[in-house]
Amino acid sequence: MPVIRPRPAHRRRGPAAALAGVLALAGCTGSDAATQAAPTWSNGQVNAVSRIVTAGGVLAATALRPDGGMETFTAELATGRRLWTAPATMAGRLPGMGVAPPAAVTTGKGETVVASLDPAAKKGRWHATLVARDARTGGPRWSRPVHSSFGPQSCGPYLCLTEHTATAGARTVMLDPATGRTLWKLPGIAEVEWSDATRVVLLRLARHPVLESYDLKSRKVIWQQPVERALGEGVDMSGGWAFGAAQDDLVGYIAPYPDSRKRKVSAFGLFSVRLEDGSINWMRPSVVRVYPSGNPGFAPIVRPVDDQGRYGGFARLDPATGRVLGQVGVGDAPGSGWWLAFPPRMDRIGFLKHGAQGAAYELATGRAAKQEKQRAWSFCVTDPKPLPIKGQPPGFYSVAALCEYDLGTGKRAEGQAAPPPWFTGSQDGWRLWRDERGALHGIKDGAVSAPGMYG
C-alpha cells in the first residue's frame, strides 16, 4: 500500500563506477532521439486518479467524473483509444491507501477480464458488487456481492480479493477470473506484493505482519517471513508500505507510524527477501523513503533517522545488496522550502525551489553540480487537494504526477517530455503515466520491465 499523498521529504561502494553500472542495469532508456521516435499516444478524455494496470493489450484505471462519481476506464494499450467505462465505487477502503485501481488478468482461455467494484443498491450487508468484464468489449462475465473490501488484485493467472475488511470476519479469497468461482480462502487481510504464473507472495496484514509465498496450483505455503525479523519488533502498517521486485528478490519498505498513546514511532525501514525461499538478503532499519523516488525494488532513495528523530542525508541504495551507491549530506540542502527533484538517470539529486535557484549534487561523489540548464523531475503540485469523490470519506488523493523543472530558475521546463522510467516503470516496453490533469499517456520505448514509483 503506497502512501499516495506526497511527503516532504554509511558505507560507500566504488562510487562513480558502481552507480553508473547500476544505472545501466536499471534499464534507463537511451537517447532523446530514440525516445522521440518511439510510438506515443495521449488520451485527455479521462481524469485518471488511480494507478494504471495492464493485461492482454488493455490498460485500466479508476477515473473521477466531473459530477464526483467514479468510473472504471479502459483503453487499448497500443493506441490509448478508449474502449469502455463503467460506474465504480469503493467500499471500506482506507483513504491512506489511495484510490483503488481495477484488476486486469488474462484467463486460462486467453481472454482478458477487468474486475472492479460497482456501486450497488444497499441491500442488507452488501455495499458494492465485484464485476468482471471482458477487457475489450466491457461485456459482464460474472459478479459477486461485496460488504467491504480494499479492492481486487491480479495474482498470477487469478484474482485475489479482500472481503469483509470492516468486520471481524475479514478474509482473502482467490477467484477464477473466467467464472468467479472461489478457489481458496485465507483468514484475515492480505495484499498481493508479487506474483507470476505459478506463485504469489502475500503480505498478511496483522498485528505481526508476515510475508507468505504460495504455490498457486497446490495452494500450499512455500515460505513465510515475519516482517519484524527484518526491521525489529513494533512494526505498525498504519504508516503505509511499498514493495517491488528486483530480479530474483522482493524489496519492501515499511513507513514509520507515530503512536501518540505510546509516544513512540513504530519500527520502519527497507529490507529484501529472496523470492525463492524468503530468506533475508539485507536490511536497513530506521531509514525513510523520500518522495519522489524510484520504487524500492528499482531505485530507492532514503534518509536515515536517529533515535531522537533527526534526519540524516540522502542516499541511493542498490536494491540488490542494500549498499549505498551514492549519498549527499544533510548540510548540503539549501535551507528550507525545497522539494526533491531527480534527472532521468537519477545520477544527481536536486533541491528544487519554486521560482528561485535551487541546488544539485552528484550522487556518486557528493560534489555540487552546476544548476544552469539542468533539468530534473519533481511533483507538479506540492500541496495536493483531496479528491471530491461522491459518497466517500475525505482524504483520498490522486496518484501524483511529475513535471520537469529548470533547477537554475525553479520554473517549469518548456515542452512535454515523458517522465523518467524510475517514475513510470515499464511493462512489456510500455511506459504509462497520468499528468496533473488526469490525462493518460503512453510511450513504447523498450524500457526494461520494472515497477514505477507507486508499483
Coordinates of N, CA and C in Angstrom, one line a residue, residues 41-140:
W41 N 1.2 8.0 -27.4 CA -0.2 8.4 -27.5 C -0.6 9.2 -26.3
S42 N -1.7 9.9 -26.3 CA -2.2 10.7 -25.2 C -3.7 10.6 -25.3
N43 N -4.4 10.5 -24.1 CA -5.8 10.5 -24.1 C -6.3 11.4 -23.0
G44 N -6.8 12.6 -23.4 CA -7.2 13.6 -22.5 C -8.7 13.5 -22.1
Q45 N -9.4 12.4 -22.5 CA -10.8 12.3 -22.3 C -11.1 11.6 -20.9
V46 N -10.1 11.7 -20.0 CA -10.3 10.9 -18.8 C -9.5 11.7 -17.7
N47 N -10.0 11.6 -16.4 CA -9.3 12.1 -15.3 C -9.0 10.9 -14.4
A48 N -7.9 10.2 -14.8 CA -7.5 9.1 -14.0 C -6.9 9.5 -12.7
V49 N -7.3 8.7 -11.6 CA -6.8 9.1 -10.3 C -6.2 8.0 -9.5
S50 N -6.2 6.8 -10.1 CA -5.5 5.6 -9.5 C -4.3 5.2 -10.3
R51 N -3.6 4.1 -9.8 CA -2.6 3.5 -10.6 C -3.2 2.9 -11.9
I52 N -2.3 2.7 -12.8 CA -2.7 2.1 -14.1 C -2.3 0.6 -14.1
V53 N -3.3 -0.3 -14.5 CA -2.9 -1.7 -14.6 C -3.1 -2.1 -16.1
T54 N -2.4 -3.2 -16.5 CA -2.4 -3.7 -17.8 C -2.5 -5.2 -17.9
A55 N -3.1 -5.7 -18.9 CA -3.1 -7.1 -19.2 C -3.7 -7.3 -20.6
G56 N -3.2 -8.3 -21.4 CA -3.8 -8.6 -22.7 C -3.9 -7.5 -23.6
G57 N -3.0 -6.5 -23.6 CA -3.1 -5.4 -24.5 C -4.1 -4.3 -24.2
V58 N -4.6 -4.3 -22.9 CA -5.6 -3.4 -22.4 C -5.0 -2.7 -21.2
L59 N -5.3 -1.4 -21.0 CA -5.0 -0.8 -19.7 C -6.3 -0.4 -19.0
A60 N -6.2 -0.3 -17.7 CA -7.4 0.1 -17.0 C -7.0 1.0 -15.8
A61 N -7.8 1.9 -15.4 CA -7.6 2.8 -14.2 C -8.9 3.2 -13.7
T62 N -8.9 3.7 -12.5 CA -10.1 4.3 -11.9 C -10.1 5.8 -12.2
A63 N -11.2 6.3 -12.6 CA -11.2 7.8 -13.0 C -12.3 8.5 -12.2
L64 N -12.2 9.8 -12.2 CA -13.2 10.6 -11.5 C -13.9 11.4 -12.5
R65 N -15.3 11.3 -12.5 CA -16.1 12.0 -13.4 C -16.3 13.5 -12.9
P66 N -16.7 14.4 -13.8 CA -17.0 15.8 -13.3 C -18.0 15.9 -12.2
D67 N -19.0 14.9 -12.1 CA -20.0 15.0 -11.1 C -19.6 14.4 -9.8
G68 N -18.3 14.0 -9.7 CA -17.8 13.4 -8.4 C -17.9 11.9 -8.3
G69 N -18.6 11.3 -9.3 CA -18.7 9.9 -9.3 C -17.4 9.2 -9.9
M70 N -17.3 8.0 -9.6 CA -16.1 7.2 -10.1 C -16.5 6.3 -11.2
E71 N -15.5 6.0 -12.0 CA -15.7 5.0 -13.1 C -14.4 4.2 -13.4
T72 N -14.6 3.0 -13.9 CA -13.5 2.2 -14.4 C -13.4 2.6 -15.9
F73 N -12.1 3.0 -16.2 CA -11.8 3.4 -17.6 C -10.9 2.4 -18.2
T74 N -11.1 2.0 -19.4 CA -10.2 1.1 -20.1 C -9.9 1.7 -21.5
A75 N -8.7 1.3 -22.0 CA -8.2 1.8 -23.3 C -7.3 0.7 -23.9
E76 N -7.1 0.8 -25.2 CA -6.2 0.0 -25.9 C -4.8 0.4 -25.6
L77 N -4.0 -0.5 -25.2 CA -2.6 -0.2 -24.8 C -1.8 0.4 -25.9
A78 N -2.0 -0.1 -27.1 CA -1.1 0.3 -28.3 C -1.5 1.7 -28.8
T79 N -2.7 2.1 -28.5 CA -3.1 3.4 -29.1 C -3.7 4.4 -28.1
G80 N -4.0 3.9 -26.9 CA -4.7 4.8 -25.9 C -6.1 5.0 -26.2
R81 N -6.7 4.4 -27.2 CA -8.1 4.6 -27.6 C -9.0 4.0 -26.6
R82 N -10.0 4.8 -26.2 CA -10.9 4.4 -25.1 C -11.7 3.2 -25.6
L83 N -11.9 2.2 -24.8 CA -12.7 1.0 -25.1 C -14.1 1.1 -24.4
W84 N -14.1 1.2 -23.1 CA -15.4 1.3 -22.4 C -15.2 1.9 -21.0
T85 N -16.2 2.3 -20.4 CA -16.2 2.7 -19.0 C -17.4 2.1 -18.3
A86 N -17.3 2.1 -17.0 CA -18.4 1.5 -16.1 C -18.4 2.2 -14.8
P87 N -19.5 2.4 -14.1 CA -19.5 3.1 -12.8 C -18.7 2.3 -11.8
A88 N -18.0 2.9 -10.9 CA -17.1 2.3 -9.9 C -17.4 2.9 -8.6
T89 N -16.9 2.2 -7.5 CA -17.0 2.7 -6.2 C -15.9 2.1 -5.3
M90 N -15.9 2.5 -4.1 CA -15.0 1.9 -3.1 C -15.9 1.6 -1.9
A91 N -15.7 0.5 -1.2 CA -16.5 0.1 -0.1 C -15.6 -0.4 1.0
G92 N -15.2 0.5 1.9 CA -14.4 0.1 3.1 C -12.9 0.3 2.9
R93 N -12.5 0.9 1.7 CA -11.0 1.1 1.5 C -10.6 2.3 2.3
L94 N -9.4 2.3 2.9 CA -8.9 3.4 3.8 C -8.3 4.5 2.9
P95 N -8.6 5.7 3.3 CA -8.1 6.9 2.5 C -6.6 6.8 2.2
G96 N -5.8 6.5 3.3 CA -4.4 6.5 3.1 C -3.8 5.5 2.1
M97 N -4.7 4.6 1.6 CA -4.3 3.6 0.6 C -4.4 4.2 -0.8
G98 N -5.0 5.4 -1.0 CA -5.3 5.9 -2.3 C -6.4 5.2 -3.0
V99 N -6.8 5.8 -4.1 CA -8.0 5.2 -4.8 C -7.6 3.8 -5.4
A100 N -8.6 2.9 -5.2 CA -8.3 1.5 -5.7 C -8.3 1.5 -7.2
P101 N -7.3 0.8 -7.8 CA -7.4 0.6 -9.2 C -8.2 -0.7 -9.5
P102 N -8.6 -0.9 -10.8 CA -9.2 -2.1 -11.1 C -8.1 -3.2 -11.1
A103 N -8.5 -4.4 -11.4 CA -7.6 -5.5 -11.6 C -7.8 -6.1 -13.0
A104 N -6.7 -6.4 -13.7 CA -6.8 -6.9 -15.0 C -6.0 -8.2 -15.1
V105 N -6.6 -9.2 -15.7 CA -5.9 -10.5 -15.7 C -6.3 -11.3 -16.9
T106 N -5.4 -12.0 -17.5 CA -5.7 -12.9 -18.7 C -6.1 -14.3 -18.2
T107 N -7.3 -14.8 -18.6 CA -7.7 -16.1 -18.1 C -7.0 -17.2 -18.8
G108 N -7.3 -18.4 -18.4 CA -6.7 -19.6 -19.0 C -7.1 -19.8 -20.4
K109 N -8.2 -19.2 -20.8 CA -8.7 -19.4 -22.2 C -8.1 -18.3 -23.1
G110 N -7.2 -17.5 -22.6 CA -6.6 -16.4 -23.4 C -7.4 -15.2 -23.5
E111 N -8.5 -15.1 -22.8 CA -9.3 -13.8 -22.7 C -8.8 -13.0 -21.5
T112 N -9.0 -11.7 -21.6 CA -8.6 -10.8 -20.5 C -9.9 -10.2 -19.9
V113 N -9.9 -10.2 -18.6 CA -11.0 -9.5 -17.9 C -10.5 -8.4 -17.0
V114 N -11.3 -7.4 -16.8 CA -11.1 -6.3 -15.9 C -12.1 -6.4 -14.8
A115 N -11.7 -6.4 -13.6 CA -12.6 -6.6 -12.4 C -12.5 -5.3 -11.5
S116 N -13.6 -4.8 -11.1 CA -13.7 -3.6 -10.3 C -15.0 -3.7 -9.5
L117 N -15.0 -2.8 -8.5 CA -16.2 -2.7 -7.6 C -17.2 -1.7 -8.3
D118 N -18.4 -2.2 -8.5 CA -19.5 -1.4 -9.0 C -20.4 -0.9 -7.8
P119 N -21.0 0.3 -7.9 CA -22.0 0.7 -6.9 C -23.1 -0.3 -6.9
A120 N -23.7 -0.6 -5.8 CA -24.8 -1.5 -5.6 C -25.9 -0.9 -4.7
A121 N -27.1 -1.1 -5.1 CA -28.2 -0.6 -4.2 C -28.0 -1.4 -2.8
K122 N -27.9 -0.6 -1.7 CA -27.6 -1.2 -0.5 C -28.7 -2.2 -0.1
K123 N -28.4 -3.5 -0.1 CA -29.3 -4.5 0.3 C -28.7 -5.3 1.4
G124 N -29.3 -5.2 2.6 CA -28.7 -5.9 3.7 C -27.3 -5.5 4.0
R125 N -26.4 -6.5 4.0 CA -25.0 -6.2 4.3 C -24.1 -5.9 3.0
W126 N -24.7 -5.9 1.8 CA -23.9 -5.7 0.6 C -23.8 -4.2 0.2
H127 N -22.6 -3.7 0.1 CA -22.4 -2.3 -0.2 C -21.9 -2.0 -1.6
A128 N -21.5 -3.1 -2.3 CA -20.9 -3.0 -3.6 C -21.0 -4.3 -4.3
T129 N -20.6 -4.4 -5.6 CA -20.6 -5.6 -6.3 C -19.3 -5.7 -7.1
L130 N -18.6 -6.8 -7.0 CA -17.4 -7.0 -7.8 C -17.9 -7.6 -9.1
V131 N -17.6 -6.8 -10.2 CA -18.0 -7.2 -11.5 C -16.7 -7.4 -12.4
A132 N -16.7 -8.6 -13.1 CA -15.6 -8.9 -14.0 C -16.2 -8.7 -15.4
R133 N -15.5 -7.9 -16.3 CA -16.0 -7.7 -17.6 C -14.9 -8.0 -18.6
D134 N -15.4 -8.3 -19.8 CA -14.4 -8.6 -20.9 C -13.6 -7.3 -21.2
A135 N -12.3 -7.4 -21.2 CA -11.5 -6.2 -21.3 C -11.6 -5.4 -22.5
R136 N -12.0 -6.1 -23.6 CA -12.2 -5.4 -24.9 C -13.5 -4.8 -25.1
T137 N -14.6 -5.5 -24.7 CA -15.9 -5.1 -25.0 C -16.7 -4.5 -23.8
G138 N -16.2 -4.8 -22.6 CA -16.9 -4.4 -21.4 C -18.1 -5.2 -21.1
G139 N -18.3 -6.3 -21.8 CA -19.4 -7.2 -21.5 C -19.2 -7.9 -20.2
P140 N -20.2 -7.9 -19.3 CA -20.1 -8.6 -18.0 C -19.9 -10.1 -18.1

